[in-house]
mmCIF file of C-alpha atoms and ligand atoms in Angstrom:
data_model
loop_
_atom_site.group_PDB
_atom_site.id
_atom_site.type_symbol
_atom_site.label_atom_id
_atom_site.label_comp_id
_atom_site.label_asym_id
_atom_site.label_seq_id
_atom_site.Cartn_x
_atom_site.Cartn_y
_atom_site.Cartn_z
ATOM 1 C CA MET A 1 18.719 -35.075 15.663
ATOM 2 C CA HIS A 2 18.486 -34.971 11.882
ATOM 3 C CA GLN A 3 21.682 -36.500 10.683
ATOM 4 C CA PHE A 4 23.101 -37.277 7.298
ATOM 5 C CA PRO A 5 22.661 -39.695 5.597
ATOM 6 C CA ARG A 6 19.367 -40.675 7.242
ATOM 7 C CA THR A 7 18.274 -37.190 6.576
ATOM 8 C CA ARG A 8 19.074 -35.925 3.057
ATOM 9 C CA MET A 9 17.531 -32.548 2.734
ATOM 10 C CA ARG A 10 17.722 -32.854 -0.968
ATOM 11 C CA ARG A 11 15.310 -35.729 -1.177
ATOM 12 C CA THR A 12 12.283 -33.367 -1.128
ATOM 13 C CA ARG A 13 13.799 -31.076 -3.671
ATOM 14 C CA GLN A 14 14.409 -33.746 -6.290
ATOM 15 C CA ALA A 15 11.530 -32.948 -8.632
ATOM 16 C CA PRO A 16 8.947 -30.185 -9.244
ATOM 17 C CA TRP A 17 6.172 -32.264 -7.820
ATOM 18 C CA ALA A 18 8.103 -32.852 -4.589
ATOM 19 C CA ARG A 19 8.923 -29.217 -4.331
ATOM 20 C CA ASP A 20 5.218 -28.396 -4.806
ATOM 21 C CA LEU A 21 4.314 -30.884 -2.093
ATOM 22 C CA VAL A 22 6.651 -29.537 0.560
ATOM 23 C CA ARG A 23 6.266 -25.759 -0.213
ATOM 24 C CA GLU A 24 5.320 -23.993 3.013
ATOM 25 C CA THR A 25 4.262 -20.675 1.522
ATOM 26 C CA THR A 26 2.051 -19.985 -1.524
ATOM 27 C CA LEU A 27 0.731 -16.897 -3.139
ATOM 28 C CA HIS A 28 -2.834 -16.334 -4.343
ATOM 29 C CA ALA A 29 -4.596 -13.539 -6.127
ATOM 30 C CA ALA A 30 -6.609 -13.055 -2.967
ATOM 31 C CA ASP A 31 -3.347 -11.972 -1.174
ATOM 32 C CA LEU A 32 -2.916 -8.924 -3.400
ATOM 33 C CA ILE A 33 -4.091 -5.359 -3.215
ATOM 34 C CA TRP A 34 -3.787 -3.304 -6.427
ATOM 35 C CA PRO A 35 -2.998 0.483 -6.295
ATOM 36 C CA LEU A 36 -4.418 2.715 -9.053
ATOM 37 C CA PHE A 37 -3.387 6.315 -9.792
ATOM 38 C CA VAL A 38 -6.443 8.372 -10.779
ATOM 39 C CA VAL A 39 -6.459 11.665 -12.799
ATOM 40 C CA GLU A 40 -9.313 13.875 -14.205
ATOM 41 C CA GLY A 41 -10.481 13.339 -17.703
ATOM 42 C CA GLU A 42 -11.924 10.627 -19.861
ATOM 43 C CA ASN A 43 -10.096 7.724 -21.475
ATOM 44 C CA VAL A 44 -6.833 9.044 -20.080
ATOM 45 C CA VAL A 45 -3.912 6.613 -19.787
ATOM 46 C CA GLU A 46 -0.551 8.372 -19.066
ATOM 47 C CA PRO A 47 2.665 6.668 -18.150
ATOM 48 C CA VAL A 48 4.457 7.350 -14.851
ATOM 49 C CA GLY A 49 8.197 8.018 -15.764
ATOM 50 C CA ALA A 50 9.886 6.189 -13.033
ATOM 51 C CA MET A 51 7.406 3.283 -12.920
ATOM 52 C CA PRO A 52 7.404 1.790 -16.453
ATOM 53 C CA GLY A 53 4.145 -0.185 -16.844
ATOM 54 C CA VAL A 54 2.292 1.909 -14.283
ATOM 55 C CA GLU A 55 -0.072 4.514 -15.529
ATOM 56 C CA ARG A 56 -2.252 7.366 -14.296
ATOM 57 C CA ILE A 57 -5.821 6.735 -15.392
ATOM 58 C CA SER A 58 -9.165 8.598 -15.585
ATOM 59 C CA ILE A 59 -12.085 7.212 -13.626
ATOM 60 C CA ASP A 60 -13.668 5.435 -16.597
ATOM 61 C CA VAL A 61 -10.452 3.535 -17.194
ATOM 62 C CA ALA A 62 -10.050 2.872 -13.523
ATOM 63 C CA THR A 63 -13.515 1.358 -13.411
ATOM 64 C CA GLU A 64 -12.652 -1.009 -16.209
ATOM 65 C CA ARG A 65 -9.397 -1.950 -14.412
ATOM 66 C CA ALA A 66 -11.193 -2.599 -11.168
ATOM 67 C CA ARG A 67 -13.548 -4.904 -13.120
ATOM 68 C CA GLU A 68 -10.601 -6.767 -14.454
ATOM 69 C CA ALA A 69 -9.013 -7.056 -11.113
ATOM 70 C CA ALA A 70 -12.153 -8.467 -9.606
ATOM 71 C CA ASP A 71 -12.448 -10.871 -12.419
ATOM 72 C CA HIS A 72 -8.957 -12.178 -11.596
ATOM 73 C CA GLY A 73 -9.667 -12.636 -7.901
ATOM 74 C CA ILE A 74 -8.073 -9.470 -6.466
ATOM 75 C CA PRO A 75 -10.065 -8.500 -3.364
ATOM 76 C CA LEU A 76 -9.114 -4.859 -2.983
ATOM 77 C CA VAL A 77 -8.000 -1.859 -4.987
ATOM 78 C CA ALA A 78 -6.340 1.249 -3.513
ATOM 79 C CA LEU A 79 -6.946 4.603 -5.036
ATOM 80 C CA PHE A 80 -4.453 7.370 -5.231
ATOM 81 C CA PRO A 81 -5.268 10.763 -6.800
ATOM 82 C CA ASN A 82 -3.132 13.086 -8.775
ATOM 83 C CA ILE A 83 -5.038 16.358 -8.723
ATOM 84 C CA ASP A 84 -4.547 19.656 -10.409
ATOM 85 C CA ARG A 85 -1.827 21.824 -8.933
ATOM 86 C CA SER A 86 -4.257 24.702 -8.376
ATOM 87 C CA LEU A 87 -6.266 22.573 -5.853
ATOM 88 C CA ARG A 88 -3.186 21.861 -3.756
ATOM 89 C CA THR A 89 -3.331 24.413 -0.874
ATOM 90 C CA GLU A 90 -1.935 25.083 2.658
ATOM 91 C CA GLU A 91 -5.231 24.011 4.224
ATOM 92 C CA CYS A 92 -5.681 20.934 1.996
ATOM 93 C CA ALA A 93 -9.471 21.336 1.882
ATOM 94 C CA GLU A 94 -9.853 19.381 -1.374
ATOM 95 C CA ALA A 95 -9.022 16.319 0.707
ATOM 96 C CA TRP A 96 -12.523 16.432 2.290
ATOM 97 C CA ASN A 97 -14.423 17.737 -0.731
ATOM 98 C CA PRO A 98 -17.181 15.181 -1.064
ATOM 99 C CA ASP A 99 -16.851 15.442 -4.898
ATOM 100 C CA ASN A 100 -13.137 15.377 -5.070
ATOM 101 C CA LEU A 101 -11.374 12.991 -7.564
ATOM 102 C CA VAL A 102 -11.007 9.871 -5.335
ATOM 103 C CA CYS A 103 -14.534 10.209 -3.924
ATOM 104 C CA ARG A 104 -15.910 10.359 -7.527
ATOM 105 C CA ALA A 105 -13.795 7.379 -8.473
ATOM 106 C CA THR A 106 -14.942 5.437 -5.379
ATOM 107 C CA ARG A 107 -18.577 6.015 -6.305
ATOM 108 C CA ALA A 108 -18.042 4.981 -10.006
ATOM 109 C CA ILE A 109 -16.197 1.862 -9.104
ATOM 110 C CA ARG A 110 -18.773 0.928 -6.342
ATOM 111 C CA ALA A 111 -21.529 1.289 -8.859
ATOM 112 C CA ALA A 112 -19.828 -0.703 -11.654
ATOM 113 C CA VAL A 113 -17.910 -3.261 -9.689
ATOM 114 C CA PRO A 114 -19.951 -4.127 -6.643
ATOM 115 C CA ASP A 115 -17.792 -7.212 -5.829
ATOM 116 C CA ILE A 116 -14.424 -5.595 -5.215
ATOM 117 C CA GLY A 117 -13.243 -3.763 -2.018
ATOM 118 C CA ILE A 118 -12.194 -0.123 -2.467
ATOM 119 C CA MET A 119 -9.582 1.405 -0.206
ATOM 120 C CA GLU A 120 -8.623 5.050 -0.045
ATOM 121 C CA ASP A 121 -5.522 6.625 1.407
ATOM 122 C CA VAL A 122 -5.729 9.038 4.233
ATOM 123 C CA ALA A 123 -2.977 11.573 4.108
ATOM 124 C CA LEU A 124 -2.861 15.161 2.831
ATOM 125 C CA ASP A 125 0.130 15.055 0.540
ATOM 126 C CA PRO A 126 -1.713 14.885 -2.756
ATOM 127 C CA TYR A 127 -3.736 17.900 -1.637
ATOM 128 C CA SER A 128 -0.999 19.877 -0.036
ATOM 129 C CA ALA A 129 0.880 22.953 -1.410
ATOM 130 C CA THR A 130 3.859 21.742 0.563
ATOM 131 C CA GLY A 131 3.638 18.017 -0.241
ATOM 132 C CA HIS A 132 3.366 16.925 3.388
ATOM 133 C CA ASP A 133 1.001 14.383 4.734
ATOM 134 C CA GLY A 134 -0.141 16.882 7.543
ATOM 135 C CA ILE A 135 -0.889 20.545 7.902
ATOM 136 C CA VAL A 136 2.145 22.821 7.965
ATOM 137 C CA ARG A 137 2.390 25.824 10.208
ATOM 138 C CA GLY A 138 5.518 27.868 10.387
ATOM 139 C CA GLY A 139 7.539 25.082 8.743
ATOM 140 C CA ARG A 140 6.340 22.447 11.135
ATOM 141 C CA ILE A 141 3.863 19.646 10.562
ATOM 142 C CA VAL A 142 1.406 20.232 13.296
ATOM 143 C CA ASN A 143 -0.032 16.995 14.745
ATOM 144 C CA ASP A 144 -3.383 17.618 16.292
ATOM 145 C CA GLU A 145 -4.677 20.025 13.586
ATOM 146 C CA SER A 146 -3.614 17.573 11.016
ATOM 147 C CA VAL A 147 -5.598 14.795 12.743
ATOM 148 C CA GLU A 148 -8.733 16.989 12.518
ATOM 149 C CA ALA A 149 -8.172 17.369 8.781
ATOM 150 C CA LEU A 150 -7.538 13.628 8.280
ATOM 151 C CA VAL A 151 -10.669 12.850 10.133
ATOM 152 C CA ARG A 152 -12.638 15.143 7.723
ATOM 153 C CA GLN A 153 -10.902 13.377 4.881
ATOM 154 C CA ALA A 154 -11.795 9.908 6.156
ATOM 155 C CA LEU A 155 -15.376 10.769 6.668
ATOM 156 C CA ALA A 156 -15.686 12.133 3.101
ATOM 157 C CA GLN A 157 -14.201 8.849 1.794
ATOM 158 C CA ALA A 158 -16.482 6.743 3.916
ATOM 159 C CA GLU A 159 -19.481 8.742 2.706
ATOM 160 C CA ALA A 160 -18.318 8.087 -0.877
ATOM 161 C CA GLY A 161 -18.408 4.345 -0.135
ATOM 162 C CA ALA A 162 -14.723 3.457 0.731
ATOM 163 C CA ASP A 163 -14.707 -0.128 2.320
ATOM 164 C CA VAL A 164 -11.242 0.341 3.749
ATOM 165 C CA ILE A 165 -9.577 3.535 4.859
ATOM 166 C CA GLY A 166 -5.714 3.451 4.887
ATOM 167 C CA PRO A 167 -4.271 6.269 6.997
ATOM 168 C CA SER A 168 -0.684 6.631 5.650
ATOM 169 C CA ASP A 169 0.040 9.889 7.274
ATOM 170 C CA MET A 170 1.766 8.824 10.584
ATOM 171 C CA MET A 171 0.277 11.489 12.738
ATOM 172 C CA ASP A 172 -0.111 10.473 16.387
ATOM 173 C CA GLY A 173 -3.770 9.602 17.465
ATOM 174 C CA ARG A 174 -5.234 9.593 14.033
ATOM 175 C CA ILE A 175 -6.511 6.016 14.135
ATOM 176 C CA GLY A 176 -8.536 6.632 17.316
ATOM 177 C CA ALA A 177 -9.852 9.900 16.108
ATOM 178 C CA ILE A 178 -10.861 8.469 12.727
ATOM 179 C CA ARG A 179 -12.395 5.392 14.322
ATOM 180 C CA ASP A 180 -14.517 7.479 16.702
ATOM 181 C CA ALA A 181 -15.640 9.758 13.959
ATOM 182 C CA LEU A 182 -16.669 6.717 11.722
ATOM 183 C CA GLU A 183 -18.568 5.181 14.671
ATOM 184 C CA GLY A 184 -20.259 8.419 15.389
ATOM 185 C CA ALA A 185 -21.353 8.932 11.793
ATOM 186 C CA GLY A 186 -22.739 5.374 11.536
ATOM 187 C CA HIS A 187 -19.905 3.958 9.409
ATOM 188 C CA THR A 188 -19.415 1.090 11.744
ATOM 189 C CA ASP A 189 -18.298 -1.382 9.053
ATOM 190 C CA VAL A 190 -15.600 0.696 7.445
ATOM 191 C CA MET A 191 -12.255 -0.959 7.998
ATOM 192 C CA LEU A 192 -9.086 0.786 9.029
ATOM 193 C CA LEU A 193 -5.965 -0.608 7.485
ATOM 194 C CA SER A 194 -3.402 1.435 9.333
ATOM 195 C CA TYR A 195 0.003 2.153 7.891
ATOM 196 C CA ALA A 196 1.196 1.548 11.403
ATOM 197 C CA ALA A 197 4.962 1.216 10.707
ATOM 198 C CA LYS A 198 5.753 3.555 7.812
ATOM 199 C CA TYR A 199 9.296 4.553 7.541
ATOM 200 C CA ALA A 200 10.867 7.719 6.081
ATOM 201 C CA SER A 201 12.234 6.096 2.949
ATOM 202 C CA SER A 202 14.098 6.772 -0.177
ATOM 203 C CA PHE A 203 11.990 4.160 -1.927
ATOM 204 C CA TYR A 204 8.942 6.397 -2.304
ATOM 205 C CA GLY A 205 10.525 8.559 -5.030
ATOM 206 C CA PRO A 206 8.699 7.236 -7.982
ATOM 207 C CA PHE A 207 5.306 7.326 -6.119
ATOM 208 C CA ARG A 208 5.758 11.070 -5.458
ATOM 209 C CA GLU A 209 6.192 11.550 -9.173
ATOM 210 C CA ALA A 210 3.030 9.602 -9.855
ATOM 211 C CA VAL A 211 0.826 11.709 -7.572
ATOM 212 C CA GLY A 212 2.683 14.921 -8.390
ATOM 213 C CA ALA A 213 4.049 15.422 -4.873
ATOM 214 C CA ASP A 214 7.660 15.406 -6.096
ATOM 215 C CA ALA A 215 7.197 18.946 -7.278
ATOM 216 C CA THR A 216 5.504 20.171 -4.112
ATOM 217 C CA LEU A 217 7.432 18.403 -1.386
ATOM 218 C CA LYS A 218 9.527 20.699 0.732
ATOM 219 C CA GLY A 219 12.122 19.072 2.957
ATOM 220 C CA ASP A 220 11.633 15.398 4.195
ATOM 221 C CA LYS A 221 9.120 13.499 6.297
ATOM 222 C CA LYS A 222 11.403 12.448 9.118
ATOM 223 C CA THR A 223 9.484 14.200 11.931
ATOM 224 C CA TYR A 224 6.491 11.906 11.402
ATOM 225 C CA GLN A 225 7.649 8.858 9.440
ATOM 226 C CA MET A 226 9.841 6.302 11.249
ATOM 227 C CA ASP A 227 13.567 6.021 11.313
ATOM 228 C CA ALA A 228 15.016 3.111 9.413
ATOM 229 C CA GLY A 229 16.961 2.036 12.441
ATOM 230 C CA ASN A 230 13.988 1.263 14.660
ATOM 231 C CA ALA A 231 12.109 -1.940 15.203
ATOM 232 C CA ASP A 232 10.866 -1.810 18.877
ATOM 233 C CA GLU A 233 9.261 1.535 17.910
ATOM 234 C CA ALA A 234 7.360 -0.159 15.225
ATOM 235 C CA MET A 235 5.821 -2.589 17.807
ATOM 236 C CA ARG A 236 4.659 0.341 19.921
ATOM 237 C CA GLU A 237 3.085 2.054 16.854
ATOM 238 C CA VAL A 238 1.261 -1.165 16.070
ATOM 239 C CA ALA A 239 0.071 -1.664 19.626
ATOM 240 C CA MET A 240 -1.288 1.875 19.802
ATOM 241 C CA ASP A 241 -3.023 1.639 16.365
ATOM 242 C CA LEU A 242 -4.691 -1.676 17.366
ATOM 243 C CA ALA A 243 -5.839 -0.166 20.646
ATOM 244 C CA GLU A 244 -7.253 2.806 18.762
ATOM 245 C CA GLY A 245 -9.291 0.634 16.563
ATOM 246 C CA ALA A 246 -7.204 -0.461 13.516
ATOM 247 C CA ASP A 247 -8.544 -3.738 11.948
ATOM 248 C CA MET A 248 -5.335 -4.432 9.966
ATOM 249 C CA VAL A 249 -1.817 -3.015 9.914
ATOM 250 C CA MET A 250 0.614 -2.313 7.203
ATOM 251 C CA VAL A 251 4.390 -2.073 7.016
ATOM 252 C CA LYS A 252 5.964 0.220 4.414
ATOM 253 C CA PRO A 253 8.270 -0.072 2.440
ATOM 254 C CA GLY A 254 8.277 -3.868 2.193
ATOM 255 C CA LEU A 255 11.352 -5.869 1.141
ATOM 256 C CA ALA A 256 13.823 -3.859 3.374
ATOM 257 C CA TYR A 257 11.510 -4.249 6.384
ATOM 258 C CA LEU A 258 10.644 -7.983 6.410
ATOM 259 C CA ASP A 259 11.840 -8.352 9.939
ATOM 260 C CA ILE A 260 9.246 -5.806 10.972
ATOM 261 C CA CYS A 261 6.487 -7.734 9.257
ATOM 262 C CA SER A 262 7.626 -11.000 10.843
ATOM 263 C CA ARG A 263 7.819 -9.440 14.381
ATOM 264 C CA ILE A 264 4.361 -7.861 14.016
ATOM 265 C CA LYS A 265 2.768 -11.173 12.918
ATOM 266 C CA ARG A 266 4.422 -13.000 15.817
ATOM 267 C CA GLU A 267 3.821 -10.509 18.419
ATOM 268 C CA PHE A 268 0.244 -9.375 17.584
ATOM 269 C CA ALA A 269 -1.147 -12.118 15.368
ATOM 270 C CA VAL A 270 -3.375 -9.625 13.537
ATOM 271 C CA PRO A 271 -3.951 -9.154 9.730
ATOM 272 C CA THR A 272 -0.572 -7.855 8.555
ATOM 273 C CA TYR A 273 0.157 -6.423 5.155
ATOM 274 C CA ALA A 274 3.231 -4.978 3.445
ATOM 275 C CA TYR A 275 3.470 -2.262 0.759
ATOM 276 C CA GLN A 276 5.854 -3.196 -1.979
ATOM 277 C CA VAL A 277 6.508 0.438 -2.732
ATOM 278 C CA SER A 278 7.273 2.282 -5.955
ATOM 279 C CA GLY A 279 11.094 2.143 -5.515
ATOM 280 C CA GLU A 280 10.970 -1.543 -5.063
ATOM 281 C CA TYR A 281 8.973 -1.786 -8.213
ATOM 282 C CA ALA A 282 11.377 0.559 -10.053
ATOM 283 C CA MET A 283 14.357 -1.490 -8.944
ATOM 284 C CA ILE A 284 13.038 -4.718 -10.288
ATOM 285 C CA GLU A 285 11.962 -2.973 -13.658
ATOM 286 C CA ALA A 286 15.252 -1.295 -14.159
ATOM 287 C CA ALA A 287 17.407 -4.360 -13.480
ATOM 288 C CA ALA A 288 15.069 -6.435 -15.728
ATOM 289 C CA GLU A 289 15.241 -3.899 -18.529
ATOM 290 C CA ARG A 290 18.997 -4.264 -18.455
ATOM 291 C CA GLY A 291 18.726 -7.980 -18.622
ATOM 292 C CA TRP A 292 20.391 -8.305 -15.234
ATOM 293 C CA ILE A 293 17.564 -10.233 -13.546
ATOM 294 C CA ASP A 294 14.719 -12.437 -14.811
ATOM 295 C CA ARG A 295 11.764 -10.046 -14.278
ATOM 296 C CA GLU A 296 8.899 -12.518 -13.689
ATOM 297 C CA LYS A 297 10.962 -14.720 -11.304
ATOM 298 C CA ALA A 298 12.122 -11.719 -9.351
ATOM 299 C CA ILE A 299 8.542 -10.491 -9.075
ATOM 300 C CA LEU A 300 7.174 -13.765 -7.718
ATOM 301 C CA GLU A 301 10.129 -14.359 -5.391
ATOM 302 C CA SER A 302 9.735 -10.894 -3.852
ATOM 303 C CA LEU A 303 5.975 -11.484 -3.255
ATOM 304 C CA VAL A 304 6.466 -14.952 -1.771
ATOM 305 C CA ALA A 305 9.125 -13.410 0.596
ATOM 306 C CA PHE A 306 6.332 -11.161 2.072
ATOM 307 C CA ARG A 307 4.089 -14.128 2.640
ATOM 308 C CA ARG A 308 6.931 -16.181 4.120
ATOM 309 C CA ALA A 309 7.665 -13.310 6.550
ATOM 310 C CA GLY A 310 4.146 -13.526 7.798
ATOM 311 C CA CYS A 311 2.201 -11.013 5.673
ATOM 312 C CA ASP A 312 -1.372 -11.891 4.964
ATOM 313 C CA GLY A 313 -1.268 -9.778 1.890
ATOM 314 C CA ILE A 314 0.754 -7.455 -0.273
ATOM 315 C CA LEU A 315 -0.069 -4.083 -1.763
ATOM 316 C CA THR A 316 1.754 -4.257 -5.057
ATOM 317 C CA TYR A 317 1.862 -2.554 -8.417
ATOM 318 C CA TYR A 318 2.219 -6.065 -9.893
ATOM 319 C CA ALA A 319 -1.186 -7.278 -8.403
ATOM 320 C CA LEU A 320 -3.028 -7.687 -11.706
ATOM 321 C CA GLU A 321 -0.167 -9.082 -13.722
ATOM 322 C CA VAL A 322 0.627 -11.698 -11.067
ATOM 323 C CA ALA A 323 -3.082 -12.562 -10.447
ATOM 324 C CA LYS A 324 -3.442 -13.156 -14.201
ATOM 325 C CA GLY A 325 -0.419 -15.489 -14.106
ATOM 326 C CA LEU A 326 -1.543 -17.319 -10.975
ATOM 327 C CA ARG A 327 -4.820 -18.189 -12.590
ATOM 328 C CA GLY A 328 -3.176 -19.222 -15.818
HETATM 329 C C1 PBG B 1 1.611 9.343 1.000
HETATM 330 C C2 PBG B 1 2.023 8.009 0.456
HETATM 331 C C3 PBG B 1 3.290 7.698 0.042
HETATM 332 C C4 PBG B 1 3.211 6.378 -0.456
HETATM 333 C C5 PBG B 1 1.790 5.946 -0.295
HETATM 334 N N1 PBG B 1 1.158 6.988 0.355
HETATM 335 C C6 PBG B 1 4.480 8.513 -0.148
HETATM 336 C C7 PBG B 1 5.132 9.258 0.993
HETATM 337 O O1 PBG B 1 4.815 8.905 2.178
HETATM 338 O O2 PBG B 1 5.852 10.137 0.696
HETATM 339 C C8 PBG B 1 4.356 5.696 -1.218
HETATM 340 C C9 PBG B 1 3.884 4.583 -2.017
HETATM 341 C C10 PBG B 1 4.962 4.034 -2.892
HETATM 342 O O3 PBG B 1 6.177 4.594 -2.911
HETATM 343 O O4 PBG B 1 4.691 3.246 -3.692
HETATM 344 N N2 PBG B 1 1.071 9.465 2.223
#
């Protein structure tokens, strides 16, 4: 049908204005979710070794950064705590302490920056002596008891004022259990952004350092996170999470799983997000540091790829930097 030379594909590529005109996919600050690593203390800004440019910050600094994010059009920040080793136990009870670090951070940001959404991660790994996302009994990650703990954690987060709760633990049945508990407690407006298709991935390494779970983690997460070879299984995960009450779904990691993002968007037509994880960040940073790629172009290209694959937004460590550039 389209035949050369009547059709010359290069016509619409000939100048920047023409390329701008025909571009199918664009990126906006409103598409970005910004993760923040929170620690105790005041005025603390400490670097994360494997993520140059990313820092662990105290609540006061996190509040300032949330203000800055809102001012640049970022709709949602995601909080991840790095708590003292002494609070990491087998029972993970610090996860549902109403005064734990993320709950205090949520209240502080809510009070100072009312116009930004706040998301908290539901999973036990930052609170666990074994670094797992669930409760461990006799060397096994026990599902149903973990779900009870995750429900307690989610309720504490909702009480603290979280707008969005992101279960990233991959236990079976947790979305339904959390949704029912939220409804029962009157938190009818709290959104669930389910990490529906989360893969057991080598790309989480730098994050585990950031939250201090690299030192605690025993073994791997393959009995609950998904196998990299599976795609149909991801569709079943998404279908179940939606049926159980998820409002939005997440794919994680991002770039190596764009086919999953694309299938979810086509098959379910629901708000779909991807997490550009720590290892993806580290790869771009390391190659750029060596002068092997153009850092800024690589960042933007990777983020546009998520949008092209069908994602409504991206959780990315680059959110603030990119949002600033997009405005400028
Ligand atoms: C823990 C959690 C992980 C990430 C987000 N939440 C790590 C894991 O599953 O081990 C990874 C994020 C990243 O690598 O940037 N539930």
